Amino acid sequence: MNIREVARLAKVSTATVSRTINGSDKVTPETKERVQRAIEELKFYPNTWARALGSGRSRLYGLIISDITNPFFPELVKSFEDIAVQNGQEVLVANTNYDPARMEQCVSRMLQRKVDGVAIMTSEMDPRLITEFQDRDIPLVFLDTGTAQKLTSNIVVDYASGVDAAVEHIVGLGHTEIAFISGPMMLRSARVRREAFVACLERRGIGAGLMEEGNHQVDGGHGAMERLLSRKTRPTAVLASNDMTAIGALGAIHESGLRVPEDISIVGFDDIQISAFTQPALTTVRLSRDEIARVAFRALYGIRQEGSKGAEYGVPTSLVLRSSTGRVPRDTTGKMREDAGLVRA
Amino acid sequence: MNIREVARLAKVSTATVSRTINGSDKVTPETKERVQRAIEELKFYPNTWARALGSGRSRLYGLIISDITNPFFPELVKSFEDIAVQNGQEVLVANTNYDPARMEQCVSRMLQRKVDGVAIMTSEMDPRLITEFQDRDIPLVFLDTGTAQKLTSNIVVDYASGVDAAVEHIVGLGHTEIAFISGPMMLRSARVRREAFVACLERRGIGAGLMEEGNHQVDGGHGAMERLLSRKTRPTAVLASNDMTAIGALGAIHESGLRVPEDISIVGFDDIQISAFTQPALTTVRLSRDEIARVAFRALYGIRQEGSKGAEYGVPTSLVLRSSTGRVPRDTTGKMREDAGLVRA
DNA sequence: CTGTTAGCGCTTTCAA
DNA sequence: TTGAAAGCGCTAACAG
């Protein structure tokens, strides 16, 4: 079953069938009508691969992420896919699993599938691999890394404003011992977030905060928080590099018998869906996946479609106030207190 | 850049290049070696579509899910993709968003991409659409719905055993007022889970439980739990149709001032990653995504590869004990009590 | 507006 | 073991 059969049934040439499939305006309505009927009757679905071969365009966009298991990404994938499908394009999602070897494999898959563009939402990327794409004139868009060039764009998240709002909020509540649980420092994106925090404290003349390293996952946040709690000077407020980390920290705090926010305030980052439903609901810095996805797709699609150039796009962040932050407790000696709840009053 | 250039550089025919790419054993090691070098030198990546066109096999498998935003699915996607890539195949993921219209679109996409098989992990599916696949001899595998046929397999989750273990556990703790928060009743899979619960209570001669309907998402669980709490006879134990629902219920309980498990016990279903880190950690019925993914892929791939037939595969469930379940409180009048915590002793 | 035809890049007989 | 050549299903000039 192929375009020829449709042509035969509709009594036209394959070219005409092709034209009506592609919505060409140079086809008489009646002819178009006849072809449509033939297509319906035969339940014909044009072979995308053959179309791509013939036209040189795959209508396929690659989306490389590091861990689909981190809720931040599925939301991004969903948005990206929605926009792509709306524009008649498809998405090939690939997971690197934070593994450089798999990253190489992902790149190879993208290249073999002849994608029309790739959104690289993962932090580390061998420059050599990037060249593979650029040499083939494949549009690229990065998140927080890379620099705009001919065909490659970069999405720059304004971490500073969100972090600043968070710190201002925390400081306004009287906190002075502020800690930060970072992501894995081997990841560029994790370092960028950490730096935003450090720079913010500096700007405000607050002493360097306590630092612990997590892994952007729940268990890492849990472990980091435990280490933080065992320090001689316990922080009264903790910012986490992402919400998963914050959720892990929340758990560790509860297990230690302390309370949030009475004893310790927690601020997350990302605002993933579940953060509104943790106990207590997480105050967090929102980073819109929808916005990132939209910008990323447009950056890619725009180049192919409107011949735009690679550019730099900004994406804002903003503070979402919920219940995991509160006034600094009066007693900050670091000992567990039975009356912790009263401090709130 | 194509296979011809490689052939030219290696001084062989395109057929030979094709053979070495496909690992044919009818190529002299030396020739193979020469071709490999040429491929490396040119950084040649064979065009997958052309391969598909030529061979009639796309090496692409479709995976249709209903909501990538529900943590159950990303874990499934990840496992499925891992196995597929290990076998040199690719995965095309499609989201229906619980929307029949999008389901139709998904099917069309799969058909156009000429997938070699489709795993349909979403509950409702227009029979007409299924026919589209079957008419084209495309292997299918369903989760909990459909019946095994020539090329279509079915994965049957043994809900009964997991639900039974959960109810036994709950009953063993002295609970008698057991409620169930279901998923959306319009979904077959949600109905199946609910029925397993009802059947289990019947089998044990326990009166019909209280029922509320959620939507398999956090907010639905939250709302359903609120309704449950406002009833005259408040349940002392609640089973949820999935973990997201249970997490929502957990939140509603906390907000009402009651405690888990002192006042109310909660049992989830699925055992998604985050359930180990909720407050308290969720007791839940585990359903292995890994296992489902593995079985689903094998069902599809096996048919193409080993010529196996469509079959029925069972997947077990098991109870995971954590901290959200405890002994039934002595006082079950449904009033809020200040001493709730003491009941535990 | 419609048809003819030459590819797109690879696989796969069929010969050699 | 290797090569020549005929497709795979569709698109896109180019004619008409």
XYZ file of C-alpha atoms (C1' of nucleotides) in Angstrom:
722
model
C 0.000 0.000 0.000
C 1.586 3.202 -1.141
C 1.107 6.460 -2.864
C 0.766 4.743 -6.204
C -2.269 2.801 -5.163
C -3.876 5.956 -3.947
C -3.031 7.612 -7.235
C -4.561 4.754 -9.152
C -7.761 4.764 -7.131
C -8.103 8.517 -7.429
C -7.127 8.395 -11.060
C -4.385 10.975 -10.729
C -0.612 10.880 -10.697
C 1.476 10.219 -7.618
C 2.655 13.794 -7.788
C -0.862 15.024 -7.294
C -1.339 12.754 -4.345
C 1.890 14.022 -2.894
C 0.728 17.575 -3.412
C -2.533 17.120 -1.645
C -0.813 15.333 1.226
C 1.511 18.264 1.585
C -1.255 20.788 1.341
C -0.084 22.381 -1.875
C -2.473 25.041 -3.115
C -1.995 24.139 -6.716
C -4.555 21.373 -6.702
C -8.164 21.772 -7.727
C -10.517 21.338 -4.808
C -12.286 18.563 -6.666
C -9.091 16.673 -7.351
C -8.010 17.180 -3.780
C -11.365 15.874 -2.663
C -11.044 12.788 -4.789
C -7.589 12.078 -3.491
C -8.685 12.539 0.106
C -11.424 10.028 -0.402
C -8.998 7.525 -1.860
C -6.689 8.041 1.101
C -9.496 7.461 3.550
C -10.760 4.464 1.724
C -7.384 2.800 1.648
C -6.533 3.999 5.137
C -3.328 5.238 3.654
C -0.627 6.683 5.894
C 2.248 8.246 3.992
C 5.567 6.683 4.850
C 7.445 9.283 6.801
C 10.822 7.775 6.044
C 10.289 7.919 2.344
C 9.038 11.476 2.660
C 12.150 12.400 4.533
C 14.354 10.725 2.000
C 12.689 12.497 -0.839
C 12.512 15.908 0.738
C 15.673 15.919 2.779
C 13.768 16.989 5.871
C 12.859 14.583 8.599
C 10.390 16.677 10.580
C 12.059 15.101 13.571
C 13.643 16.997 16.419
C 15.929 15.484 18.998
C 15.559 16.191 22.686
C 18.426 15.061 24.844
C 17.865 15.023 28.578
C 19.852 13.548 31.403
C 17.269 11.728 33.456
C 13.672 11.216 32.564
C 13.100 10.016 36.081
C 13.604 13.494 37.485
C 10.136 15.101 37.292
C 11.628 18.247 35.865
C 12.247 16.498 32.585
C 8.973 14.768 31.839
C 7.258 18.108 32.155
C 9.777 19.538 29.749
C 9.379 16.616 27.371
C 5.647 16.975 27.425
C 5.705 20.662 26.610
C 8.292 20.213 23.911
C 6.349 17.409 22.341
C 3.118 19.358 22.445
C 4.611 22.249 20.573
C 6.379 20.031 18.097
C 3.270 18.040 17.284
C 1.285 21.246 16.957
C 3.729 22.224 14.258
C 3.575 18.896 12.523
C 6.966 17.809 13.762
C 8.031 14.851 15.864
C 10.320 14.396 18.799
C 12.964 11.811 19.447
C 13.723 11.749 23.136
C 17.009 10.409 24.399
C 18.235 9.889 27.929
C 21.882 10.172 28.771
C 21.433 8.995 32.308
C 24.232 11.393 33.220
C 26.524 8.978 31.453
C 29.024 10.343 28.895
C 29.098 7.040 27.041
C 25.365 7.162 26.590
C 25.625 10.741 25.495
C 27.798 9.649 22.640
C 25.260 7.011 21.754
C 22.492 9.583 21.845
C 24.349 11.798 19.451
C 24.900 8.936 17.117
C 21.216 8.056 17.189
C 20.268 11.619 16.389
C 22.682 11.729 13.529
C 21.434 8.483 12.081
C 17.860 9.568 12.336
C 18.819 12.742 10.551
C 17.014 15.013 12.957
C 16.276 18.546 11.827
C 17.556 19.982 15.081
C 18.510 19.017 18.607
C 17.673 20.501 21.974
C 20.388 19.553 24.408
C 18.963 19.996 27.872
C 21.718 18.147 29.606
C 24.636 19.903 31.130
C 27.822 18.273 30.075
C 28.570 17.630 26.462
C 31.820 16.772 24.828
C 32.691 19.658 22.481
C 33.747 17.118 19.892
C 30.214 15.801 19.759
C 28.837 19.266 19.282
C 31.036 19.624 16.262
C 29.470 16.537 14.755
C 26.195 18.407 14.627
C 27.549 21.733 13.573
C 29.575 20.219 10.749
C 26.324 18.879 9.373
C 24.507 22.177 9.759
C 22.092 20.819 12.303
C 20.534 23.548 14.463
C 21.209 23.169 18.149
C 19.912 24.730 21.298
C 21.494 24.432 24.707
C 20.231 25.094 28.167
C 22.600 27.191 30.226
C 25.709 26.235 28.380
C 27.265 26.921 25.041
C 27.236 30.166 23.140
C 25.106 31.384 20.304
C 26.524 30.848 16.846
C 25.288 30.524 13.307
C 22.881 27.703 13.921
C 23.181 27.161 17.618
C 21.182 28.993 20.220
C 21.471 29.151 23.942
C 18.820 29.467 26.586
C 20.044 31.475 29.521
C 18.128 30.982 32.699
C 18.151 33.985 34.933
C 18.995 32.120 38.087
C 20.158 35.273 39.805
C 16.751 36.870 40.070
C 15.077 33.780 41.472
C 17.845 33.005 43.912
C 17.950 36.621 44.926
C 14.249 36.679 45.637
C 14.625 33.515 47.676
C 17.518 34.851 49.697
C 15.757 38.139 50.245
C 12.721 36.254 51.489
C 14.845 34.124 53.800
C 16.844 37.049 55.098
C 13.651 38.968 55.650
C 12.546 36.183 57.963
C 15.607 36.770 60.056
C 17.807 33.926 58.903
C 21.543 34.353 58.877
C 22.788 30.781 58.818
C 21.889 29.857 55.275
C 23.067 26.653 53.682
C 22.989 25.451 50.115
C 22.722 21.902 48.881
C 24.115 21.837 45.404
C 23.734 19.357 42.600
C 26.660 17.231 41.482
C 29.512 19.650 40.953
C 30.665 17.822 37.887
C 27.626 19.182 36.108
C 27.899 22.630 34.646
C 24.260 23.431 35.350
C 24.689 22.496 38.993
C 27.694 24.763 39.240
C 25.801 27.627 37.654
C 23.066 27.353 40.248
C 25.559 27.203 43.055
C 27.398 30.209 41.765
C 24.186 32.193 41.618
C 23.720 31.452 45.301
C 27.274 32.343 46.260
C 27.179 35.547 44.240
C 23.914 36.502 45.858
C 25.251 36.101 49.373
C 28.309 38.090 48.458
C 26.263 40.841 46.959
C 24.383 41.110 50.205
C 27.474 40.967 52.332
C 26.316 37.831 54.079
C 29.102 35.468 55.028
C 29.728 32.484 52.797
C 27.012 29.934 53.364
C 27.406 26.314 54.365
C 27.721 24.062 51.366
C 26.897 20.447 50.818
C 26.812 18.506 47.615
C 23.838 16.429 46.580
C 23.068 14.715 43.301
C 19.874 16.441 42.205
C 17.944 13.429 43.391
C 16.013 12.715 46.539
C 18.587 10.482 48.175
C 21.360 13.000 47.607
C 19.342 15.729 49.265
C 18.571 13.416 52.128
C 22.210 12.585 52.723
C 23.387 16.169 52.343
C 20.813 17.352 54.847
C 21.929 14.754 57.338
C 25.463 16.014 57.051
C 24.234 19.568 57.469
C 22.319 18.638 60.600
C 25.335 17.033 62.171
C 27.429 20.173 61.902
C 28.216 22.190 65.001
C 26.424 25.248 63.634
C 23.230 24.048 62.140
C 21.757 26.226 59.404
C 18.313 27.694 60.010
C 17.527 27.894 56.324
C 18.522 25.692 53.437
C 18.288 26.358 49.735
C 18.418 23.336 47.482
C 19.634 23.196 43.913
C 16.423 21.524 42.837
C 13.138 20.355 44.303
C 14.072 16.699 44.390
C 16.984 17.611 46.609
C 14.726 19.739 48.782
C 12.290 16.873 49.165
C 15.108 14.630 50.321
C 16.208 17.300 52.779
C 12.666 17.606 54.073
C 12.650 13.913 54.835
C 15.970 14.018 56.654
C 14.764 16.903 58.787
C 11.580 15.145 59.748
C 13.490 12.034 60.638
C 15.752 14.006 62.920
C 12.732 15.181 64.863
C 12.983 18.779 63.759
C 10.186 20.623 62.059
C 9.813 22.617 58.887
C 9.553 25.549 58.954
C 9.580 25.984 62.727
C 13.163 24.834 63.133
C 14.499 24.969 59.633
C 13.255 26.637 56.498
C 13.671 24.980 53.124
C 13.585 26.480 49.656
C 13.611 24.330 46.552
C 14.284 25.096 42.936
C 12.288 24.255 39.794
C 8.766 24.026 41.184
C 7.950 20.581 39.957
C 4.338 19.548 40.315
C 4.769 17.483 43.407
C 6.318 20.330 45.370
C 2.920 21.824 45.994
C 1.935 18.636 47.793
C 4.853 17.857 50.046
C 4.500 18.277 53.809
C 4.818 21.171 54.194
C 4.308 22.488 50.677
C 7.612 23.666 49.326
C 8.570 27.282 48.889
C 10.584 27.187 45.708
C 12.064 29.099 42.821
C 9.973 28.463 39.775
C 11.570 27.713 36.439
C 8.940 27.244 33.771
C 9.471 24.075 31.765
C 6.809 25.250 29.428
C 8.733 28.373 28.661
C 11.986 26.516 28.173
C 10.350 24.027 25.864
C 8.660 26.724 23.857
C 11.807 28.754 23.472
C 13.891 25.707 22.625
C 11.533 24.528 19.943
C 11.192 27.951 18.380
C 14.931 28.376 18.355
C 15.259 25.157 16.390
C 12.221 25.387 14.198
C 12.677 29.066 13.476
C 16.047 28.438 11.916
C 14.700 25.867 9.487
C 11.493 27.715 8.889
C 12.213 31.383 8.850
C 15.941 31.178 8.360
C 16.600 32.869 11.669
C 20.038 32.704 13.220
C 21.269 31.162 16.431
C 20.567 33.501 19.325
C 20.500 33.807 23.051
C 17.173 33.586 24.822
C 16.506 34.482 28.419
C 14.134 32.630 30.698
C 13.135 34.135 34.025
C 12.756 32.504 37.405
C 10.487 33.576 40.201
C 9.854 32.773 43.817
C 6.812 30.737 44.775
C 5.903 31.165 48.416
C 4.450 28.177 50.173
C 4.812 26.745 53.645
C 8.328 25.463 54.010
C 9.791 28.784 55.041
C 9.191 30.664 58.257
C 10.774 33.008 60.777
C 14.117 32.048 62.152
C 13.785 30.221 65.475
C 14.991 32.203 68.498
C 17.121 29.390 69.710
C 19.625 28.388 67.106
C 21.974 26.330 69.219
C 21.476 23.301 67.102
C 20.044 21.153 69.846
C 16.740 19.455 69.381
C 13.980 21.169 71.250
C 10.691 19.742 72.392
C 8.972 23.078 72.083
C 10.048 23.694 68.559
C 6.509 24.254 67.476
C 6.059 27.177 69.839
C 8.747 29.220 68.199
C 6.366 29.889 65.427
C 4.088 32.007 67.595
C 27.926 12.148 2.483
C 26.557 8.710 1.927
C 27.335 5.089 1.534
C 28.772 5.694 -1.908
C 31.463 7.971 -0.632
C 32.428 5.401 1.914
C 32.494 2.777 -0.804
C 34.700 4.951 -2.952
C 37.147 5.694 -0.153
C 37.326 2.037 0.829
C 37.476 0.982 -2.797
C 34.617 -1.441 -2.528
C 31.026 -1.471 -3.668
C 28.176 0.046 -1.735
C 26.870 -3.452 -1.177
C 29.979 -4.352 0.734
C 29.715 -1.272 2.866
C 26.117 -2.145 3.583
C 27.171 -5.640 4.559
C 29.791 -4.531 6.999
C 27.421 -2.018 8.540
C 24.929 -4.775 9.078
C 27.494 -7.155 10.466
C 27.233 -9.695 7.686
C 29.709 -12.520 8.083
C 30.360 -12.795 4.381
C 32.954 -10.058 4.338
C 36.669 -10.634 4.600
C 38.071 -9.255 7.828
C 40.493 -7.128 5.824
C 37.766 -5.637 3.692
C 35.639 -5.057 6.729
C 38.583 -3.352 8.376
C 39.105 -1.066 5.398
C 35.455 -0.122 5.320
C 35.412 0.585 9.031
C 38.308 2.934 8.644
C 36.613 4.777 5.837
C 33.478 5.108 7.964
C 35.435 6.530 10.856
C 37.366 8.871 8.662
C 34.271 10.293 7.064
C 32.326 10.206 10.318
C 29.674 8.437 8.388
C 26.344 7.691 10.030
C 24.081 5.486 7.928
C 20.775 7.106 7.174
C 18.234 5.187 9.193
C 15.302 6.055 6.946
C 16.972 4.869 3.861
C 17.802 1.699 5.714
C 14.214 1.336 6.745
C 13.013 1.995 3.231
C 15.361 -0.530 1.777
C 14.845 -3.245 4.318
C 11.235 -2.734 5.227
C 12.066 -2.689 8.921
C 12.249 0.528 10.852
C 13.892 -0.719 14.047
C 11.481 1.610 15.751
C 9.022 0.646 18.448
C 6.143 2.785 19.581
C 5.333 3.315 23.222
C 2.005 4.935 23.920
C 1.382 6.207 27.420
C -1.289 8.403 28.870
C 0.630 10.924 30.910
C 4.350 11.298 31.052
C 3.876 13.597 33.986
C 2.786 10.740 36.211
C 6.047 9.349 37.647
C 4.906 5.833 36.895
C 5.433 6.378 33.205
C 8.867 7.955 32.993
C 10.231 4.978 34.854
C 8.509 2.727 32.388
C 9.756 4.752 29.442
C 13.268 4.636 30.743
C 13.279 0.874 31.177
C 11.677 0.297 27.821
C 14.127 2.546 26.101
C 17.069 0.911 27.813
C 16.093 -2.507 26.608
C 15.281 -1.297 23.129
C 18.579 0.495 22.710
C 20.409 -2.535 24.047
C 18.853 -4.452 21.200
C 19.704 -1.856 18.623
C 16.141 -0.594 18.339
C 14.655 2.815 18.960
C 11.595 4.054 20.749
C 9.006 6.562 19.685
C 7.161 7.767 22.757
C 3.722 9.258 22.447
C 1.512 10.837 25.072
C -2.213 10.642 24.805
C -2.834 12.916 27.741
C -5.908 10.787 28.480
C -7.407 12.395 25.406
C -9.081 10.132 22.804
C -8.404 12.656 20.058
C -4.720 12.604 20.827
C -4.811 8.857 20.920
C -5.953 8.845 17.343
C -3.137 11.191 16.473
C -0.649 8.943 18.228
C -1.786 5.967 16.248
C -1.460 7.901 13.052
C 2.060 8.938 13.963
C 3.027 5.365 14.682
C 1.592 4.217 11.414
C 3.370 6.897 9.455
C 6.664 6.154 11.116
C 6.163 2.530 10.227
C 6.982 1.233 13.676
C 7.845 -2.434 14.019
C 5.558 -2.793 17.010
C 3.624 -0.818 19.569
C 3.314 -1.094 23.320
C 0.037 0.431 24.382
C 0.311 1.222 28.071
C -2.731 3.380 28.193
C -6.053 2.050 29.258
C -8.682 3.043 26.808
C -8.253 2.459 23.136
C -10.792 2.575 20.396
C -11.067 -0.952 18.943
C -11.138 0.568 15.502
C -7.663 1.957 16.027
C -6.385 -1.408 17.141
C -7.571 -2.817 13.870
C -5.474 -0.316 12.006
C -2.402 -1.941 13.490
C -3.551 -5.488 13.186
C -4.539 -5.084 9.569
C -0.964 -4.086 8.873
C 0.478 -6.988 10.846
C 2.059 -4.747 13.424
C 2.733 -6.541 16.707
C 0.983 -5.035 19.695
C 1.187 -5.429 23.414
C -1.329 -4.134 25.896
C -1.235 -3.569 29.601
C -4.231 -5.025 31.385
C -6.574 -4.857 28.472
C -7.060 -6.667 25.219
C -6.628 -10.347 24.571
C -3.775 -12.302 23.081
C -4.047 -12.996 19.373
C -1.790 -13.766 16.470
C 0.459 -10.782 16.849
C -0.929 -9.089 19.900
C 0.088 -9.871 23.432
C -1.335 -8.832 26.735
C 0.361 -8.158 30.025
C -1.807 -9.165 32.909
C -0.940 -7.575 36.200
C -1.798 -9.722 39.158
C -3.480 -6.997 41.141
C -5.272 -9.465 43.341
C -2.194 -10.723 45.142
C -0.873 -7.251 45.931
C -4.222 -5.889 47.015
C -4.801 -8.994 49.062
C -1.485 -8.623 50.849
C -2.311 -4.999 51.529
C -5.750 -5.756 52.901
C -4.393 -8.594 54.998
C -1.801 -6.248 56.425
C -4.404 -3.614 57.164
C -6.856 -6.051 58.677
C -4.063 -7.515 60.757
C -3.585 -4.070 62.257
C -7.175 -4.119 63.398
C -8.762 -1.906 60.785
C -12.320 -2.505 59.772
C -13.316 0.778 58.202
C -11.341 0.544 55.003
C -11.815 2.990 52.171
C -10.610 2.962 48.598
C -9.802 5.942 46.434
C -10.066 4.810 42.864
C -8.729 6.273 39.669
C -11.066 7.764 37.078
C -13.731 5.166 36.522
C -13.795 5.835 32.835
C -10.422 4.123 32.603
C -10.403 0.402 32.334
C -7.196 0.059 34.339
C -8.685 2.077 37.178
C -11.730 -0.132 37.191
C -9.592 -3.246 37.279
C -7.787 -2.015 40.344
C -10.979 -1.103 42.067
C -12.501 -4.448 41.301
C -9.506 -6.207 42.792
C -10.159 -4.292 45.996
C -13.850 -5.014 46.068
C -13.300 -8.683 45.311
C -10.750 -8.899 48.061
C -13.086 -7.454 50.679
C -15.820 -9.783 49.571
C -13.548 -12.764 49.739
C -12.749 -11.875 53.316
C -16.325 -11.224 54.225
C -15.611 -7.626 55.137
C -18.448 -5.257 54.368
C -18.204 -3.158 51.232
C -15.650 -0.424 51.744
C -16.169 3.291 51.349
C -15.433 4.445 47.844
C -14.290 7.721 46.428
C -13.127 8.511 42.950
C -9.879 10.305 42.252
C -8.079 10.907 38.995
C -4.790 9.111 39.532
C -3.177 12.420 40.214
C -2.266 14.234 43.395
C -5.091 16.720 43.350
C -7.675 14.025 42.829
C -6.379 12.079 45.798
C -6.439 15.229 47.861
C -10.020 15.994 47.016
C -11.197 12.430 47.477
C -9.580 12.249 50.897
C -11.270 15.470 51.953
C -14.595 13.974 51.022
C -13.742 10.832 52.917
C -12.829 12.840 56.011
C -16.090 14.692 55.982
C -18.169 11.532 56.115
C -19.945 10.571 59.296
C -17.969 7.362 59.609
C -14.413 8.188 58.865
C -12.273 5.307 57.560
C -9.253 4.313 59.618
C -7.407 2.963 56.623
C -7.373 4.056 53.018
C -6.070 2.247 49.985
C -5.348 4.358 46.952
C -5.419 3.291 43.322
C -1.941 4.676 42.793
C 0.786 6.441 44.726
C 0.052 9.880 43.336
C -3.441 9.571 44.733
C -2.057 8.374 48.061
C 0.283 11.347 48.216
C -2.624 13.693 47.678
C -4.550 11.903 50.397
C -1.596 12.223 52.733
C -1.625 15.965 52.239
C -5.341 16.268 52.893
C -4.999 14.296 56.102
C -2.170 16.435 57.362
C -4.111 19.549 56.578
C -7.047 18.307 58.572
C -4.825 17.990 61.605
C -4.894 14.217 61.696
C -1.809 12.078 61.610
C -0.594 9.191 59.520
C -0.482 6.441 60.611
C -1.676 7.274 64.130
C -5.151 8.312 63.036
C -5.387 6.965 59.555
C -3.328 4.442 57.654
C -2.627 4.879 53.973
C -1.572 2.358 51.367
C -0.524 3.378 47.884
C -0.125 1.465 44.673
C 2.770 1.351 42.188
C 5.708 2.208 44.432
C 7.048 5.103 42.459
C 10.429 6.395 43.562
C 9.166 9.316 45.523
C 6.959 7.181 47.726
C 9.927 6.154 49.809
C 10.468 9.780 50.700
C 7.067 11.097 51.563
C 6.213 11.939 55.175
C 5.675 9.313 56.351
C 7.161 6.954 53.803
C 4.359 5.235 51.972
C 3.390 1.617 52.431
C 2.458 0.575 48.956
C 1.824 -2.241 46.529
C 4.775 -2.510 44.218
C 4.323 -2.952 40.486
C 7.661 -3.218 38.740
C 7.957 -0.896 35.766
C 11.137 -2.604 34.852
C 9.380 -5.901 34.586
C 6.532 -4.491 32.567
C 8.926 -2.798 30.182
C 11.005 -5.898 29.760
C 8.028 -8.111 29.117
C 6.468 -5.622 26.741
C 9.573 -5.239 24.662
C 10.207 -8.952 24.481
C 6.634 -9.566 23.450
C 7.075 -7.164 20.550
C 10.630 -7.917 19.573
C 10.250 -11.654 19.972
C 7.547 -11.760 17.346
C 9.683 -10.025 14.757
C 12.847 -11.786 15.780
C 11.983 -15.304 16.727
C 8.608 -15.478 15.090
C 6.881 -16.047 18.392
C 3.140 -15.582 18.713
C 1.070 -13.156 20.701
C 0.721 -14.396 24.264
C -0.372 -13.478 27.736
C 2.260 -12.526 30.267
C 1.745 -12.202 33.983
C 3.387 -9.574 36.146
C 3.244 -9.885 39.932
C 2.665 -7.228 42.548
C 3.913 -7.228 46.107
C 3.433 -5.276 49.280
C 6.142 -2.879 50.406
C 5.871 -2.060 54.076
C 6.886 1.410 55.137
C 5.563 3.847 57.682
C 2.161 5.008 56.532
C 0.288 2.117 58.077
C -0.194 1.409 61.768
C -2.577 -0.071 64.293
C -6.132 1.116 64.207
C -6.722 3.934 66.714
C -8.876 3.017 69.718
C -11.108 5.982 69.229
C -12.677 5.980 65.831
C -15.463 8.434 66.391
C -14.215 10.650 63.656
C -13.568 13.650 65.862
C -10.230 15.338 65.844
C -8.262 14.538 68.926
C -5.442 16.487 70.481
C -3.876 13.326 71.818
C -3.848 11.568 68.507
C -0.179 10.821 68.836
C -0.683 8.879 72.053
C -2.892 6.310 70.453
C 0.176 4.824 68.955
C 1.504 3.591 72.294
C -3.410 22.539 -12.576
C -1.453 17.891 -13.532
C 1.755 14.278 -15.105
C 6.554 12.390 -15.986
C 10.583 11.237 -14.212
C 14.797 11.348 -11.877
C 16.589 10.849 -7.711
C 16.963 10.483 -2.039
C 20.477 6.490 0.588
C 20.324 2.057 1.525
C 19.314 -3.152 1.066
C 19.170 -7.139 -1.448
C 18.758 -10.402 -4.954
C 21.419 -12.275 -8.628
C 25.680 -12.986 -11.006
C 30.354 -13.269 -11.211
C 33.576 -12.955 -1.082
C 32.270 -9.068 -3.931
C 29.805 -6.148 -7.371
C 25.889 -4.494 -10.381
C 21.527 -3.070 -10.395
C 16.763 -3.032 -9.212
C 13.851 -1.347 -6.112
C 11.761 0.758 -1.275
C 7.824 5.140 -1.183
C 7.975 9.655 -1.750
C 9.316 14.486 -3.444
C 10.405 17.964 -6.676
C 11.932 19.724 -10.926
C 10.394 20.201 -15.314
C 7.132 19.790 -18.912
C 2.828 20.277 -20.683
